[in-house]
mmCIF file of C-alpha atoms and ligand atoms in Angstrom:
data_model
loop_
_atom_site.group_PDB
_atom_site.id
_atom_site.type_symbol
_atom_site.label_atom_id
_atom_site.label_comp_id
_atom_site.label_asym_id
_atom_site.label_seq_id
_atom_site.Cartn_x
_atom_site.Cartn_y
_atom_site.Cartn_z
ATOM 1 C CA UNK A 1 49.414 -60.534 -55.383
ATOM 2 C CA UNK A 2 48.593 -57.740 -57.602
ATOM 3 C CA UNK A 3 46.883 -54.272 -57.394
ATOM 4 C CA UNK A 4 43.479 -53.834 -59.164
ATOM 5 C CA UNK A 5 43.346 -51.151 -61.578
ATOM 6 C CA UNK A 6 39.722 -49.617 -62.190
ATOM 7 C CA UNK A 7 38.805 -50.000 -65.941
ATOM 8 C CA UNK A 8 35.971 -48.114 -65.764
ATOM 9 C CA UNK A 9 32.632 -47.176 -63.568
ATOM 10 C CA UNK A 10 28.934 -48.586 -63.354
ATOM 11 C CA UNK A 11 26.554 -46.227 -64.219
ATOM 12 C CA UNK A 12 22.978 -47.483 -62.871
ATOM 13 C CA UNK A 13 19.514 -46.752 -61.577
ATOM 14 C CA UNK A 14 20.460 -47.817 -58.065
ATOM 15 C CA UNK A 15 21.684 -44.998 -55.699
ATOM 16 C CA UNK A 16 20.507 -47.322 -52.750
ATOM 17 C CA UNK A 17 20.803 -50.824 -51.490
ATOM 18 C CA UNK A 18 17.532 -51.230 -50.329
ATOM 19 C CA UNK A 19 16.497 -50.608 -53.708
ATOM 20 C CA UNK A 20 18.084 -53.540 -55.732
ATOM 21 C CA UNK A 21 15.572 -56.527 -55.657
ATOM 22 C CA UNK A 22 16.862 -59.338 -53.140
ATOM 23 C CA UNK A 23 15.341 -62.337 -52.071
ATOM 24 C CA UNK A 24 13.209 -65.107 -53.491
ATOM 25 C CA UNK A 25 11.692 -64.479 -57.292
ATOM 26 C CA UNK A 26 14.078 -61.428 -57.568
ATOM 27 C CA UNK A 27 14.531 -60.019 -61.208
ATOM 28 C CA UNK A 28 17.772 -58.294 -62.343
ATOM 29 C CA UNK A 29 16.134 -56.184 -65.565
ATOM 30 C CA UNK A 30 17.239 -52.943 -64.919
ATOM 31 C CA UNK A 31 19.688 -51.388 -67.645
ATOM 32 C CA UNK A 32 22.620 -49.002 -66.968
ATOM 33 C CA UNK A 33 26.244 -48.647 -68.444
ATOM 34 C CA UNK A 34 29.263 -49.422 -68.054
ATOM 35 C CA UNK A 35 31.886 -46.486 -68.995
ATOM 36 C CA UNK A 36 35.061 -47.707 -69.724
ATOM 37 C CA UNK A 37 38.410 -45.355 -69.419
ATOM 38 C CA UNK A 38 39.569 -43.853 -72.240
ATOM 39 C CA UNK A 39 43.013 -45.681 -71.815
ATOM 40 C CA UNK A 40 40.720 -49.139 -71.967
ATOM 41 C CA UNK A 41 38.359 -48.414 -74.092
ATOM 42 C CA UNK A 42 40.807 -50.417 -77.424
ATOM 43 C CA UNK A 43 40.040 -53.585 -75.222
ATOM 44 C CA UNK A 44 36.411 -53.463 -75.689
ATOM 45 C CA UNK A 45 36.950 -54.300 -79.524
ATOM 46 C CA UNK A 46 34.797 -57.268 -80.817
ATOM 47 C CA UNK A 47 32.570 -56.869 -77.582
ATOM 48 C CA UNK A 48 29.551 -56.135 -79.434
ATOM 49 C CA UNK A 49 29.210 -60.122 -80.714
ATOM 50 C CA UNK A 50 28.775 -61.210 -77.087
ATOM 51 C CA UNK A 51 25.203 -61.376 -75.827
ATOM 52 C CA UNK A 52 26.113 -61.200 -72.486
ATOM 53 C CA UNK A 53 29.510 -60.963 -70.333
ATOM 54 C CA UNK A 54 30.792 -60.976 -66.997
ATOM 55 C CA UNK A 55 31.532 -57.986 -65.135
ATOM 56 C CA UNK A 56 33.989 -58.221 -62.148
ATOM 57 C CA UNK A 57 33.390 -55.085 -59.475
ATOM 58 C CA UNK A 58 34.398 -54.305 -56.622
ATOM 59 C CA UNK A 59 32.100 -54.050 -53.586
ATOM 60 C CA UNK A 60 33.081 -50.562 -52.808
ATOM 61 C CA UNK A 61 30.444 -49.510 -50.143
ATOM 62 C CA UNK A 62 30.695 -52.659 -47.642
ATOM 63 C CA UNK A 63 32.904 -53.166 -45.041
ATOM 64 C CA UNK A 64 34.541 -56.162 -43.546
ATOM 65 C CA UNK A 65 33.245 -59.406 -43.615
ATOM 66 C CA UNK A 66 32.043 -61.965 -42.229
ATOM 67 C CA UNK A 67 32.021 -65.632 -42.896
ATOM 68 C CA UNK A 68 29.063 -67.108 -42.020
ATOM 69 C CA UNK A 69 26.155 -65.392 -42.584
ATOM 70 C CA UNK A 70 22.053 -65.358 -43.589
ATOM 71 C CA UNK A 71 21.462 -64.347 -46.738
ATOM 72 C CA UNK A 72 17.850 -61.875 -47.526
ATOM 73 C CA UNK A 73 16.461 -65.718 -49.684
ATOM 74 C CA UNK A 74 16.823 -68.134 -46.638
ATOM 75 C CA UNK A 75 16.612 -67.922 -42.507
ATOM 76 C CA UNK A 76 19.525 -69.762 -41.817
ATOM 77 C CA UNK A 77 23.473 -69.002 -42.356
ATOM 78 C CA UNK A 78 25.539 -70.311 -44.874
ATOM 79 C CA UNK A 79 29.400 -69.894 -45.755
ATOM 80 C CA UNK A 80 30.286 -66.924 -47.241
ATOM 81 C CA UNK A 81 31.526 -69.131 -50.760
ATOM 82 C CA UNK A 82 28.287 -70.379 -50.591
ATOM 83 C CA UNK A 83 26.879 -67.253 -51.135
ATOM 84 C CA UNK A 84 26.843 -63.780 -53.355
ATOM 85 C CA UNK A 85 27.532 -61.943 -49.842
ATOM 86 C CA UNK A 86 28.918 -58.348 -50.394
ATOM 87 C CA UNK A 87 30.737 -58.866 -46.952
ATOM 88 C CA UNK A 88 33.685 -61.225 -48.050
ATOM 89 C CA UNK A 89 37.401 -61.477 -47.833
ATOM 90 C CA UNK A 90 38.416 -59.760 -51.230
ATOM 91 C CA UNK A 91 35.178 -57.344 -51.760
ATOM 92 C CA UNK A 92 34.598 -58.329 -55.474
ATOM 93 C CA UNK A 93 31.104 -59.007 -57.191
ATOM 94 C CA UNK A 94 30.515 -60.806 -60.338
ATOM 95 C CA UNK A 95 27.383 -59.842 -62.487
ATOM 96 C CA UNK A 96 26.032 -61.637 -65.918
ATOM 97 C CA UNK A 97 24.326 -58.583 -68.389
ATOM 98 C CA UNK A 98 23.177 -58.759 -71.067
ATOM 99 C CA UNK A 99 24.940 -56.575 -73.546
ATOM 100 C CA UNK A 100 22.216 -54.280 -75.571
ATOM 101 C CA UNK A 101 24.838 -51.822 -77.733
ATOM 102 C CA UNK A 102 28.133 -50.007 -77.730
ATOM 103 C CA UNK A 103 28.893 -46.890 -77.848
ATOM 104 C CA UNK A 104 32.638 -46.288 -78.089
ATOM 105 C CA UNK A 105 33.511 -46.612 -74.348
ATOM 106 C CA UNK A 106 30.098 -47.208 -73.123
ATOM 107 C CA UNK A 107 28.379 -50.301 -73.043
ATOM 108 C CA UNK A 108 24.720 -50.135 -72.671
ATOM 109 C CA UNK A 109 23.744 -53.650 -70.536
ATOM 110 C CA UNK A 110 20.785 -54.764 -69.170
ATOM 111 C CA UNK A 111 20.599 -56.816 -65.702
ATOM 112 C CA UNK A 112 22.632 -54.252 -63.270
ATOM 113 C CA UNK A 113 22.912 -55.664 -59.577
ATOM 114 C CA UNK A 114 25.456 -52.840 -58.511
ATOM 115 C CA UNK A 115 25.172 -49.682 -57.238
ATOM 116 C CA UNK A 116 25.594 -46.368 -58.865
ATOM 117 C CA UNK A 117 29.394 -45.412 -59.413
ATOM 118 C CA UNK A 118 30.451 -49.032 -58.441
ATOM 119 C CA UNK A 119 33.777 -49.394 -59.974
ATOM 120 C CA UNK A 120 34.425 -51.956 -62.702
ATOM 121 C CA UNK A 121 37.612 -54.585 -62.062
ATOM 122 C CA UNK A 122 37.075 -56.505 -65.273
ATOM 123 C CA UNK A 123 34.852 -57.687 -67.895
ATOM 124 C CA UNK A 124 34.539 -61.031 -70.079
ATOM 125 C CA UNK A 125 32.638 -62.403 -72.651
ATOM 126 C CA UNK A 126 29.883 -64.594 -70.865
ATOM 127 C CA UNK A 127 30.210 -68.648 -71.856
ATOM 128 C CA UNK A 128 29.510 -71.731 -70.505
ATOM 129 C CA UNK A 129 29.071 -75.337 -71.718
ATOM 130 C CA UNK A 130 27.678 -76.873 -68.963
ATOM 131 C CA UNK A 131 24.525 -78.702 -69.291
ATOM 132 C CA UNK A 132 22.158 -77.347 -67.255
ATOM 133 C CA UNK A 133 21.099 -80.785 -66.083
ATOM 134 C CA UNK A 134 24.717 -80.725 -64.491
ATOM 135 C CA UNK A 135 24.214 -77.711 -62.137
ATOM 136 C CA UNK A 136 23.140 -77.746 -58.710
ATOM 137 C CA UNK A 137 21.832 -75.254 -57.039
ATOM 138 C CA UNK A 138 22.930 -76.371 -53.357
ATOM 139 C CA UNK A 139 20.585 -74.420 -50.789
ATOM 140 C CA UNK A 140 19.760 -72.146 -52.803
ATOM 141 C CA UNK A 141 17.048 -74.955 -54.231
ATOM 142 C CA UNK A 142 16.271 -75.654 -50.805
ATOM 143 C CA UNK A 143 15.260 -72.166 -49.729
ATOM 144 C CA UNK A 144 13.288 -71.327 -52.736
ATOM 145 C CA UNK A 145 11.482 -74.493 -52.240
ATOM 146 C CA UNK A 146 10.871 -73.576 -48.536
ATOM 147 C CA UNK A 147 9.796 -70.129 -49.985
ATOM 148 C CA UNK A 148 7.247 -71.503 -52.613
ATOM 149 C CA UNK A 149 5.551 -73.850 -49.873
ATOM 150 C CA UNK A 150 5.042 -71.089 -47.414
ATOM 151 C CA UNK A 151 3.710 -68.841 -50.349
ATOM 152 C CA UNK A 152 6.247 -66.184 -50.319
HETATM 153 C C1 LIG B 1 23.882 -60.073 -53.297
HETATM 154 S S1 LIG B 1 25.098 -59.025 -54.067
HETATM 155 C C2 LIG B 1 25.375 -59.903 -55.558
HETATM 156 C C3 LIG B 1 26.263 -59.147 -56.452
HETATM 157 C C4 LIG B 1 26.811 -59.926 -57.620
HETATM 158 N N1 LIG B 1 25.767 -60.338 -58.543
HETATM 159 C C5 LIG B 1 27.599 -61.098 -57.129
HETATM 160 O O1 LIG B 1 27.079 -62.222 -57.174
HETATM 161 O O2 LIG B 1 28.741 -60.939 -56.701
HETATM 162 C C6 LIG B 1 24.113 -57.694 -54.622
HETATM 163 C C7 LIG B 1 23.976 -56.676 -53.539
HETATM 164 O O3 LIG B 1 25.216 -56.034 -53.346
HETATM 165 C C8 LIG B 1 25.009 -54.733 -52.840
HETATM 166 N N2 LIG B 1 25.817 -53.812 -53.617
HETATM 167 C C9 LIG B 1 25.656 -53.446 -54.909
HETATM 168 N N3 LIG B 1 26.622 -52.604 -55.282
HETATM 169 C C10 LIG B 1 27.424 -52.441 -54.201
HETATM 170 C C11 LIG B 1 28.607 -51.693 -53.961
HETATM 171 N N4 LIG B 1 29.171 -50.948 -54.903
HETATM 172 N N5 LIG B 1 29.163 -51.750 -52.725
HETATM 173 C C12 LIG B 1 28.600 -52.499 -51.751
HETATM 174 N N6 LIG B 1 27.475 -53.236 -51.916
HETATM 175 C C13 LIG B 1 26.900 -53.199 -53.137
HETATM 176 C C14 LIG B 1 23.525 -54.456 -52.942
HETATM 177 O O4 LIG B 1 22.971 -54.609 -51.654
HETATM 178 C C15 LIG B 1 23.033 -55.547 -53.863
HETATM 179 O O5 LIG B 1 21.705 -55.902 -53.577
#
């Protein structure tokens, strides 16, 4: 196994959980940055052509976990790999931006799910070739449905 290293730290409007939209019809639009290191910052090169990328975090403010559990979208429990949990064996979140502009070891990004000062693990260009008639959406599809019916 290896030791993370922090690349960098993200920098958004969020200084509280309660404020970051959950549950059903939630929209991720709010823009922060992510600051890089200074000893990282050559391995941003060529971001800027990316329209959106990956970021890898770390879930630095929960504890433990658990591995069943009811997530804020749906009344009953699923697995914890069925779900974006922040209570899971390794404590590590994965977010989609969209990337809006550099500036050197800044990236401005739009679609921030993290927490203020959340530290940053990794970060890839965002791609994907499946067909979105190929993806399924497991309960997810089920709760939303459940959701729309009852009018919430
Ligand atoms: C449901 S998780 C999804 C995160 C990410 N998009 C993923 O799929 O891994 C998002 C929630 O994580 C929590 N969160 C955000 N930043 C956190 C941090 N640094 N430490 C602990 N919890 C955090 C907030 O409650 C936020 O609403």
């Amino acid at each position: 196994m290896f030791t993370p290293r922090l690349i960098g730290r993200v920098r958004s409007p969020y200084t509280e959980t309660k404020k970051i939209p959950k549950g059903p019809g939630a929209k991720h639009d709010a823009e922060g940055t992510l600051e890089i290191l200074p000893e990282f910052e050559a391995g941003l090169s060529d971001i800027e052509g990316f329209s959106h990328l990956f970021v890898l975090w770390m879930f630095d403010r929960s504890e433990g976990f658990e591995l069943m559990g009811t997530p804020p979208i749906d009344n009953r429990p699923h697995g914890v790999f069925a779900t974006r949990s922040p209570r899971r064996p390794n404590p590590i979140g994965l977010t989609v931006v969209e990337n809006l502009r550099r500036e050197g070891p800044v990236l401005h990004v739009r679609g921030v799910d993290m927490l203020d000062g959340t530290p940053i693990l990794d970060i890839k260009p965002y791609l994907s070739n499946i067909p979105q008639e190929s993806l399924r959406r497991g309960w997810l599809a089920e709760a939303e449905s459940r959701a729309n019916r009852s009018g919430n």
